[in-house]
Amino acid sequence: MSDALPDNLVAYRRTAIFDQDSLPAALRRRHATKDDVWGLIVVLEGRLLYRLLEPRSERILDPQTPGVIKPGQAHQVEPAGPVSFFVEFYGDAKTVRPAADVATPVDTDDSGKGFAGKDELVACLNELLEAERAGARVALETARAAGNPAIAELMQHIQHDEARWCAMLLRRIKGLDGIASPRMGAFHAKAMAIDDLAARITFLNRGQGWVVRKLREIIPRVRDASLHEDLNHMLSSHIANITLANSADTRVASEGAA
């Protein structure tokens, strides 16, 4: 089984979060993605049996072990006890249409309808952008300092995700005719003042928790369907990364640190 997605892919859709009770019957049976669609099974909690049918093989997925689905690959999944997970779908960056192409216009007076107006959205997205910049920098510098390869790989994964969300937020702010903040959140300085890497990773996780809370506050007030989807995807990604960090043995983070 492949453990990584090709570098030229971008995520464009995700499923709802399923558990052992809500898992659709269709996913338990033989099924496959289209010929140009890759998938990534992201387990948030518990364990999920991922079975490939041609050629036949299987493995257990958990929060530290996602499952890559190749285009057209016949497969099925089965809970191995209590579990929660979602599936992200990826396509070639050259052919996947950006979500902004199907955006619903945001009016300046949307706040009167219960939705966030442009100014509020731009302010919120900039606040998230500053936080993501800080998180990406903290993860990068922590990866470089980590003496344990598993912790370094975890930090690199988080840094990659934070950078991806920075790019999305910049694009969305521009789409709203807003001015993107050039600043980095104060979180970076606070985190880097923590010398113990295990404690710093715990602090980084608290920062990701703040992003989760901020997203949960704003998402119900976003009228633009494509922005709503992007922010939901960002939310799921942060929840998954929090789970990964909580599952890692961060006590070994400082072992052999430079």
PDB file of C-alpha atoms in Angstrom:
ATOM      1  CA  MET A   1       0.000   0.000   0.000  1.00  0.00           C
ATOM      2  CA  SER A   2       1.181   3.519  -0.753  1.00  0.00           C
ATOM      3  CA  ASP A   3       1.756   5.701   2.333  1.00  0.00           C
ATOM      4  CA  ALA A   4       1.902   9.098   0.617  1.00  0.00           C
ATOM      5  CA  LEU A   5       0.031  11.184  -1.930  1.00  0.00           C
ATOM      6  CA  PRO A   6       1.875  12.545  -4.987  1.00  0.00           C
ATOM      7  CA  ASP A   7       3.125  16.123  -4.570  1.00  0.00           C
ATOM      8  CA  ASN A   8       1.122  17.523  -7.504  1.00  0.00           C
ATOM      9  CA  LEU A   9      -2.291  16.963  -5.871  1.00  0.00           C
ATOM     10  CA  VAL A  10      -4.643  19.392  -4.147  1.00  0.00           C
ATOM     11  CA  ALA A  11      -7.562  18.600  -1.874  1.00  0.00           C
ATOM     12  CA  TYR A  12     -10.944  19.688  -3.198  1.00  0.00           C
ATOM     13  CA  ARG A  13     -13.579  17.870  -1.126  1.00  0.00           C
ATOM     14  CA  ARG A  14     -14.043  15.863   2.041  1.00  0.00           C
ATOM     15  CA  THR A  15     -16.762  13.666   3.488  1.00  0.00           C
ATOM     16  CA  ALA A  16     -18.579  14.102   6.751  1.00  0.00           C
ATOM     17  CA  ILE A  17     -16.980  12.551   9.830  1.00  0.00           C
ATOM     18  CA  PHE A  18     -18.176   8.939  10.147  1.00  0.00           C
ATOM     19  CA  ASP A  19     -18.103   6.641  13.158  1.00  0.00           C
ATOM     20  CA  GLN A  20     -18.717   2.921  13.581  1.00  0.00           C
ATOM     21  CA  ASP A  21     -22.492   3.524  13.572  1.00  0.00           C
ATOM     22  CA  SER A  22     -22.821   6.134  10.818  1.00  0.00           C
ATOM     23  CA  LEU A  23     -20.384   4.488   8.389  1.00  0.00           C
ATOM     24  CA  PRO A  24     -22.350   4.132   5.112  1.00  0.00           C
ATOM     25  CA  ALA A  25     -22.937   0.579   3.935  1.00  0.00           C
ATOM     26  CA  ALA A  26     -21.449   1.520   0.550  1.00  0.00           C
ATOM     27  CA  LEU A  27     -18.035   2.093   2.158  1.00  0.00           C
ATOM     28  CA  ARG A  28     -18.128  -1.342   3.777  1.00  0.00           C
ATOM     29  CA  ARG A  29     -18.645  -2.929   0.360  1.00  0.00           C
ATOM     30  CA  ARG A  30     -16.336  -2.975  -2.652  1.00  0.00           C
ATOM     31  CA  HIS A  31     -16.040   0.499  -4.189  1.00  0.00           C
ATOM     32  CA  ALA A  32     -13.460   2.678  -5.934  1.00  0.00           C
ATOM     33  CA  THR A  33     -12.707   6.304  -6.755  1.00  0.00           C
ATOM     34  CA  LYS A  34     -12.766   7.608 -10.320  1.00  0.00           C
ATOM     35  CA  ASP A  35      -9.723   7.207 -12.546  1.00  0.00           C
ATOM     36  CA  ASP A  36      -8.398  10.701 -11.789  1.00  0.00           C
ATOM     37  CA  VAL A  37      -9.307  10.907  -8.088  1.00  0.00           C
ATOM     38  CA  TRP A  38      -7.042  10.094  -5.142  1.00  0.00           C
ATOM     39  CA  GLY A  39      -8.329   9.720  -1.605  1.00  0.00           C
ATOM     40  CA  LEU A  40      -6.900   9.993   1.890  1.00  0.00           C
ATOM     41  CA  ILE A  41      -8.585   8.251   4.827  1.00  0.00           C
ATOM     42  CA  VAL A  42      -7.945  10.310   7.986  1.00  0.00           C
ATOM     43  CA  VAL A  43      -8.710   8.544  11.277  1.00  0.00           C
ATOM     44  CA  LEU A  44      -9.414  10.931  14.157  1.00  0.00           C
ATOM     45  CA  GLU A  45      -9.956   8.345  16.883  1.00  0.00           C
ATOM     46  CA  GLY A  46      -9.851   4.561  17.099  1.00  0.00           C
ATOM     47  CA  ARG A  47      -8.889   2.048  14.418  1.00  0.00           C
ATOM     48  CA  LEU A  48     -10.196   1.285  10.941  1.00  0.00           C
ATOM     49  CA  LEU A  49      -9.505  -1.786   8.812  1.00  0.00           C
ATOM     50  CA  TYR A  50      -8.572  -0.695   5.272  1.00  0.00           C
ATOM     51  CA  ARG A  51      -8.696  -3.522   2.747  1.00  0.00           C
ATOM     52  CA  LEU A  52      -7.468  -3.382  -0.859  1.00  0.00           C
ATOM     53  CA  LEU A  53      -9.101  -5.922  -3.146  1.00  0.00           C
ATOM     54  CA  GLU A  54      -6.888  -5.949  -6.260  1.00  0.00           C
ATOM     55  CA  PRO A  55      -4.300  -7.113  -5.316  1.00  0.00           C
ATOM     56  CA  ARG A  56      -5.621  -8.131  -1.927  1.00  0.00           C
ATOM     57  CA  SER A  57      -3.964  -6.643   1.153  1.00  0.00           C
ATOM     58  CA  GLU A  58      -5.087  -4.946   4.336  1.00  0.00           C
ATOM     59  CA  ARG A  59      -3.834  -2.773   7.153  1.00  0.00           C
ATOM     60  CA  ILE A  60      -5.118  -1.068  10.278  1.00  0.00           C
ATOM     61  CA  LEU A  61      -5.439   2.730  10.083  1.00  0.00           C
ATOM     62  CA  ASP A  62      -5.259   4.903  13.193  1.00  0.00           C
ATOM     63  CA  PRO A  63      -4.623   8.604  13.954  1.00  0.00           C
ATOM     64  CA  GLN A  64      -0.941   8.143  13.118  1.00  0.00           C
ATOM     65  CA  THR A  65      -1.530   6.005  10.028  1.00  0.00           C
ATOM     66  CA  PRO A  66      -3.720   7.467   7.256  1.00  0.00           C
ATOM     67  CA  GLY A  67      -4.753   5.411   4.245  1.00  0.00           C
ATOM     68  CA  VAL A  68      -3.995   6.476   0.667  1.00  0.00           C
ATOM     69  CA  ILE A  69      -6.537   5.476  -1.990  1.00  0.00           C
ATOM     70  CA  LYS A  70      -5.194   5.343  -5.545  1.00  0.00           C
ATOM     71  CA  PRO A  71      -7.447   6.240  -8.499  1.00  0.00           C
ATOM     72  CA  GLY A  72      -9.721   3.369  -9.487  1.00  0.00           C
ATOM     73  CA  GLN A  73      -8.416   1.155  -6.685  1.00  0.00           C
ATOM     74  CA  ALA A  74     -11.068  -1.274  -5.406  1.00  0.00           C
ATOM     75  CA  HIS A  75     -11.234  -1.208  -1.619  1.00  0.00           C
ATOM     76  CA  GLN A  76     -13.486  -1.367   1.446  1.00  0.00           C
ATOM     77  CA  VAL A  77     -13.266  -0.324   5.088  1.00  0.00           C
ATOM     78  CA  GLU A  78     -14.489  -1.823   8.325  1.00  0.00           C
ATOM     79  CA  PRO A  79     -14.409  -0.456  11.893  1.00  0.00           C
ATOM     80  CA  ALA A  80     -12.040  -2.244  14.247  1.00  0.00           C
ATOM     81  CA  GLY A  81     -13.961  -1.073  17.301  1.00  0.00           C
ATOM     82  CA  PRO A  82     -15.073   2.504  18.045  1.00  0.00           C
ATOM     83  CA  VAL A  83     -13.723   4.855  15.377  1.00  0.00           C
ATOM     84  CA  SER A  84     -14.206   8.276  13.800  1.00  0.00           C
ATOM     85  CA  PHE A  85     -12.755   9.245  10.433  1.00  0.00           C
ATOM     86  CA  PHE A  86     -13.296  11.177   7.218  1.00  0.00           C
ATOM     87  CA  VAL A  87     -12.063  10.895   3.636  1.00  0.00           C
ATOM     88  CA  GLU A  88     -10.409  13.717   1.662  1.00  0.00           C
ATOM     89  CA  PHE A  89     -10.440  13.680  -2.127  1.00  0.00           C
ATOM     90  CA  TYR A  90      -7.551  15.001  -4.214  1.00  0.00           C
ATOM     91  CA  GLY A  91      -7.016  15.858  -7.871  1.00  0.00           C
ATOM     92  CA  ASP A  92      -4.231  17.171 -10.074  1.00  0.00           C
ATOM     93  CA  ALA A  93      -3.447  20.800  -9.214  1.00  0.00           C
ATOM     94  CA  LYS A  94      -3.475  21.651 -12.938  1.00  0.00           C
ATOM     95  CA  THR A  95      -6.998  20.379 -13.548  1.00  0.00           C
ATOM     96  CA  VAL A  96      -8.917  20.784 -10.263  1.00  0.00           C
ATOM     97  CA  ARG A  97     -11.043  23.904 -10.414  1.00  0.00           C
ATOM     98  CA  PRO A  98     -10.351  26.227  -7.463  1.00  0.00           C
ATOM     99  CA  ALA A  99     -13.259  26.564  -5.078  1.00  0.00           C
ATOM    100  CA  ALA A 100     -13.222  30.316  -5.678  1.00  0.00           C
ATOM    101  CA  ASP A 101     -14.499  29.660  -9.201  1.00  0.00           C
ATOM    102  CA  VAL A 102     -17.863  28.581  -7.796  1.00  0.00           C
ATOM    103  CA  ALA A 103     -18.126  31.131  -5.019  1.00  0.00           C
ATOM    104  CA  THR A 104     -21.346  32.737  -3.840  1.00  0.00           C
ATOM    105  CA  PRO A 105     -20.939  36.533  -3.588  1.00  0.00           C
ATOM    106  CA  VAL A 106     -20.677  37.950  -0.073  1.00  0.00           C
ATOM    107  CA  ASP A 107     -22.574  41.183   0.511  1.00  0.00           C
ATOM    108  CA  THR A 108     -21.378  43.916   2.833  1.00  0.00           C
ATOM    109  CA  ASP A 109     -24.792  43.821   4.539  1.00  0.00           C
ATOM    110  CA  ASP A 110     -24.832  40.043   5.092  1.00  0.00           C
ATOM    111  CA  SER A 111     -24.503  40.659   8.826  1.00  0.00           C
ATOM    112  CA  GLY A 112     -28.121  41.784   8.882  1.00  0.00           C
ATOM    113  CA  LYS A 113     -29.116  38.320   7.652  1.00  0.00           C
ATOM    114  CA  GLY A 114     -27.156  36.468  10.312  1.00  0.00           C
ATOM    115  CA  PHE A 115     -24.122  35.991   8.056  1.00  0.00           C
ATOM    116  CA  ALA A 116     -20.743  37.663   8.453  1.00  0.00           C
ATOM    117  CA  GLY A 117     -20.223  40.636   6.134  1.00  0.00           C
ATOM    118  CA  LYS A 118     -17.094  41.210   4.063  1.00  0.00           C
ATOM    119  CA  ASP A 119     -15.292  43.349   6.635  1.00  0.00           C
ATOM    120  CA  GLU A 120     -15.881  40.842   9.422  1.00  0.00           C
ATOM    121  CA  LEU A 121     -14.840  37.936   7.200  1.00  0.00           C
ATOM    122  CA  VAL A 122     -11.637  39.652   6.089  1.00  0.00           C
ATOM    123  CA  ALA A 123     -10.778  40.487   9.712  1.00  0.00           C
ATOM    124  CA  CYS A 124     -11.415  36.897  10.798  1.00  0.00           C
ATOM    125  CA  LEU A 125      -9.454  35.392   7.905  1.00  0.00           C
ATOM    126  CA  ASN A 126      -6.538  37.715   8.633  1.00  0.00           C
ATOM    127  CA  GLU A 127      -6.572  36.684  12.292  1.00  0.00           C
ATOM    128  CA  LEU A 128      -6.456  33.046  11.195  1.00  0.00           C
ATOM    129  CA  LEU A 129      -3.729  33.840   8.649  1.00  0.00           C
ATOM    130  CA  GLU A 130      -1.483  35.396  11.306  1.00  0.00           C
ATOM    131  CA  ALA A 131      -2.064  32.358  13.536  1.00  0.00           C
ATOM    132  CA  GLU A 132      -1.309  29.901  10.727  1.00  0.00           C
ATOM    133  CA  ARG A 133       1.912  31.730   9.826  1.00  0.00           C
ATOM    134  CA  ALA A 134       2.991  31.492  13.450  1.00  0.00           C
ATOM    135  CA  GLY A 135       2.029  27.821  13.689  1.00  0.00           C
ATOM    136  CA  ALA A 136       3.884  26.958  10.471  1.00  0.00           C
ATOM    137  CA  ARG A 137       7.053  28.680  11.710  1.00  0.00           C
ATOM    138  CA  VAL A 138       6.878  27.012  15.121  1.00  0.00           C
ATOM    139  CA  ALA A 139       6.373  23.585  13.551  1.00  0.00           C
ATOM    140  CA  LEU A 140       9.249  24.125  11.115  1.00  0.00           C
ATOM    141  CA  GLU A 141      11.712  25.252  13.782  1.00  0.00           C
ATOM    142  CA  THR A 142      10.621  22.472  16.131  1.00  0.00           C
ATOM    143  CA  ALA A 143      11.081  19.870  13.383  1.00  0.00           C
ATOM    144  CA  ARG A 144      14.633  21.112  12.852  1.00  0.00           C
ATOM    145  CA  ALA A 145      15.409  20.899  16.563  1.00  0.00           C
ATOM    146  CA  ALA A 146      13.761  17.539  17.253  1.00  0.00           C
ATOM    147  CA  GLY A 147      16.185  14.701  17.798  1.00  0.00           C
ATOM    148  CA  ASN A 148      13.550  12.025  17.286  1.00  0.00           C
ATOM    149  CA  PRO A 149      12.703  11.250  13.620  1.00  0.00           C
ATOM    150  CA  ALA A 150       9.042  10.485  14.352  1.00  0.00           C
ATOM    151  CA  ILE A 151       8.552  13.839  16.094  1.00  0.00           C
ATOM    152  CA  ALA A 152      10.404  15.659  13.316  1.00  0.00           C
ATOM    153  CA  GLU A 153       8.137  13.992  10.741  1.00  0.00           C
ATOM    154  CA  LEU A 154       5.032  14.965  12.731  1.00  0.00           C
ATOM    155  CA  MET A 155       6.162  18.595  12.920  1.00  0.00           C
ATOM    156  CA  GLN A 156       6.941  18.627   9.189  1.00  0.00           C
ATOM    157  CA  HIS A 157       3.450  17.295   8.473  1.00  0.00           C
ATOM    158  CA  ILE A 158       1.877  20.021  10.605  1.00  0.00           C
ATOM    159  CA  GLN A 159       4.083  22.685   9.023  1.00  0.00           C
ATOM    160  CA  HIS A 160       3.008  21.542   5.552  1.00  0.00           C
ATOM    161  CA  ASP A 161      -0.659  21.783   6.545  1.00  0.00           C
ATOM    162  CA  GLU A 162      -0.248  25.212   8.156  1.00  0.00           C
ATOM    163  CA  ALA A 163       1.453  26.509   4.995  1.00  0.00           C
ATOM    164  CA  ARG A 164      -1.371  25.074   2.884  1.00  0.00           C
ATOM    165  CA  TRP A 165      -3.978  26.920   4.936  1.00  0.00           C
ATOM    166  CA  CYS A 166      -1.969  30.136   4.738  1.00  0.00           C
ATOM    167  CA  ALA A 167      -2.186  29.898   0.943  1.00  0.00           C
ATOM    168  CA  MET A 168      -5.932  29.250   1.081  1.00  0.00           C
ATOM    169  CA  LEU A 169      -6.547  32.175   3.453  1.00  0.00           C
ATOM    170  CA  LEU A 170      -4.481  34.527   1.293  1.00  0.00           C
ATOM    171  CA  ARG A 171      -6.489  33.516  -1.764  1.00  0.00           C
ATOM    172  CA  ARG A 172      -9.787  33.965   0.062  1.00  0.00           C
ATOM    173  CA  ILE A 173      -8.863  37.394   1.442  1.00  0.00           C
ATOM    174  CA  LYS A 174      -7.895  38.496  -2.066  1.00  0.00           C
ATOM    175  CA  GLY A 175     -11.198  37.121  -3.384  1.00  0.00           C
ATOM    176  CA  LEU A 176     -13.031  39.348  -0.905  1.00  0.00           C
ATOM    177  CA  ASP A 177     -11.040  42.373  -2.125  1.00  0.00           C
ATOM    178  CA  GLY A 178      -9.380  42.525   1.256  1.00  0.00           C
ATOM    179  CA  ILE A 179      -5.804  43.369   2.216  1.00  0.00           C
ATOM    180  CA  ALA A 180      -3.902  40.426   3.665  1.00  0.00           C
ATOM    181  CA  SER A 181      -2.085  41.045   6.933  1.00  0.00           C
ATOM    182  CA  PRO A 182       1.714  40.709   6.593  1.00  0.00           C
ATOM    183  CA  ARG A 183       2.120  40.003  10.312  1.00  0.00           C
ATOM    184  CA  MET A 184       2.944  36.822  12.160  1.00  0.00           C
ATOM    185  CA  GLY A 185       0.893  36.037  15.241  1.00  0.00           C
ATOM    186  CA  ALA A 186       2.389  36.613  18.696  1.00  0.00           C
ATOM    187  CA  PHE A 187       1.987  32.883  19.227  1.00  0.00           C
ATOM    188  CA  HIS A 188       5.331  32.282  17.490  1.00  0.00           C
ATOM    189  CA  ALA A 189       7.401  34.241  20.003  1.00  0.00           C
ATOM    190  CA  LYS A 190       5.546  32.705  22.940  1.00  0.00           C
ATOM    191  CA  ALA A 191       6.041  29.179  21.625  1.00  0.00           C
ATOM    192  CA  MET A 192       9.716  29.621  20.774  1.00  0.00           C
ATOM    193  CA  ALA A 193      10.379  30.926  24.288  1.00  0.00           C
ATOM    194  CA  ILE A 194       9.616  27.381  25.486  1.00  0.00           C
ATOM    195  CA  ASP A 195      12.919  25.507  25.339  1.00  0.00           C
ATOM    196  CA  ASP A 196      11.568  22.069  26.207  1.00  0.00           C
ATOM    197  CA  LEU A 197      10.325  20.629  22.898  1.00  0.00           C
ATOM    198  CA  ALA A 198       7.681  18.402  24.458  1.00  0.00           C
ATOM    199  CA  ALA A 199       6.194  21.399  26.285  1.00  0.00           C
ATOM    200  CA  ARG A 200       6.420  23.460  23.090  1.00  0.00           C
ATOM    201  CA  ILE A 201       4.497  20.819  21.136  1.00  0.00           C
ATOM    202  CA  THR A 202       1.830  20.825  23.836  1.00  0.00           C
ATOM    203  CA  PHE A 203       1.640  24.612  23.481  1.00  0.00           C
ATOM    204  CA  LEU A 204       1.437  24.259  19.686  1.00  0.00           C
ATOM    205  CA  ASN A 205      -1.504  21.914  20.144  1.00  0.00           C
ATOM    206  CA  ARG A 206      -3.224  24.532  22.302  1.00  0.00           C
ATOM    207  CA  GLY A 207      -2.753  26.991  19.444  1.00  0.00           C
ATOM    208  CA  GLN A 208      -4.350  24.550  17.024  1.00  0.00           C
ATOM    209  CA  GLY A 209      -7.223  24.209  19.494  1.00  0.00           C
ATOM    210  CA  TRP A 210      -7.702  27.988  19.357  1.00  0.00           C
ATOM    211  CA  VAL A 211      -7.959  27.779  15.553  1.00  0.00           C
ATOM    212  CA  VAL A 212     -10.555  25.015  15.880  1.00  0.00           C
ATOM    213  CA  ARG A 213     -12.664  27.165  18.224  1.00  0.00           C
ATOM    214  CA  LYS A 214     -12.343  30.206  15.928  1.00  0.00           C
ATOM    215  CA  LEU A 215     -13.406  28.162  12.904  1.00  0.00           C
ATOM    216  CA  ARG A 216     -16.381  26.677  14.716  1.00  0.00           C
ATOM    217  CA  GLU A 217     -17.504  30.194  15.603  1.00  0.00           C
ATOM    218  CA  ILE A 218     -17.282  31.620  12.088  1.00  0.00           C
ATOM    219  CA  ILE A 219     -18.267  28.676   9.842  1.00  0.00           C
ATOM    220  CA  PRO A 220     -22.018  28.789  10.649  1.00  0.00           C
ATOM    221  CA  ARG A 221     -22.001  32.480   9.665  1.00  0.00           C
ATOM    222  CA  VAL A 222     -20.333  32.006   6.243  1.00  0.00           C
ATOM    223  CA  ARG A 223     -22.800  32.286   3.352  1.00  0.00           C
ATOM    224  CA  ASP A 224     -20.343  31.544   0.535  1.00  0.00           C
ATOM    225  CA  ALA A 225     -20.660  27.776  -0.013  1.00  0.00           C
ATOM    226  CA  SER A 226     -17.107  27.313  -1.328  1.00  0.00           C
ATOM    227  CA  LEU A 227     -15.525  29.349   1.486  1.00  0.00           C
ATOM    228  CA  HIS A 228     -17.677  27.379   3.922  1.00  0.00           C
ATOM    229  CA  GLU A 229     -16.232  24.152   2.455  1.00  0.00           C
ATOM    230  CA  ASP A 230     -12.642  25.433   2.607  1.00  0.00           C
ATOM    231  CA  LEU A 231     -13.007  26.415   6.259  1.00  0.00           C
ATOM    232  CA  ASN A 232     -14.639  23.086   7.106  1.00  0.00           C
ATOM    233  CA  HIS A 233     -11.724  21.313   5.443  1.00  0.00           C
ATOM    234  CA  MET A 234      -9.314  23.450   7.448  1.00  0.00           C
ATOM    235  CA  LEU A 235     -11.249  22.568  10.613  1.00  0.00           C
ATOM    236  CA  SER A 236     -11.043  18.821   9.939  1.00  0.00           C
ATOM    237  CA  SER A 237      -7.325  19.112   9.212  1.00  0.00           C
ATOM    238  CA  HIS A 238      -6.651  20.851  12.530  1.00  0.00           C
ATOM    239  CA  ILE A 239      -8.721  18.316  14.467  1.00  0.00           C
ATOM    240  CA  ALA A 240      -6.751  15.520  12.804  1.00  0.00           C
ATOM    241  CA  ASN A 241      -3.411  17.191  13.624  1.00  0.00           C
ATOM    242  CA  ILE A 242      -4.425  17.715  17.251  1.00  0.00           C
ATOM    243  CA  THR A 243      -5.246  14.014  17.452  1.00  0.00           C
ATOM    244  CA  LEU A 244      -1.903  13.109  15.871  1.00  0.00           C
ATOM    245  CA  ALA A 245       0.033  15.289  18.318  1.00  0.00           C
ATOM    246  CA  ASN A 246      -1.919  13.925  21.276  1.00  0.00           C
ATOM    247  CA  SER A 247      -1.145  10.375  20.137  1.00  0.00           C
ATOM    248  CA  ALA A 248       2.590  11.010  19.707  1.00  0.00           C
ATOM    249  CA  ASP A 249       5.044  10.332  22.489  1.00  0.00           C
ATOM    250  CA  THR A 250       6.286  13.912  22.777  1.00  0.00           C
ATOM    251  CA  ARG A 251       8.444  12.988  25.741  1.00  0.00           C
ATOM    252  CA  VAL A 252      11.100  11.846  23.272  1.00  0.00           C
ATOM    253  CA  ALA A 253      10.946  15.128  21.343  1.00  0.00           C
ATOM    254  CA  SER A 254      14.032  16.549  23.048  1.00  0.00           C
ATOM    255  CA  GLU A 255      16.137  13.401  22.727  1.00  0.00           C
ATOM    256  CA  GLY A 256      19.246  14.298  20.767  1.00  0.00           C
ATOM    257  CA  ALA A 257      17.938  17.814  20.082  1.00  0.00           C
ATOM    258  CA  ALA A 258      20.502  20.195  18.696  1.00  0.00           C
TER     259      ALA A 258
END
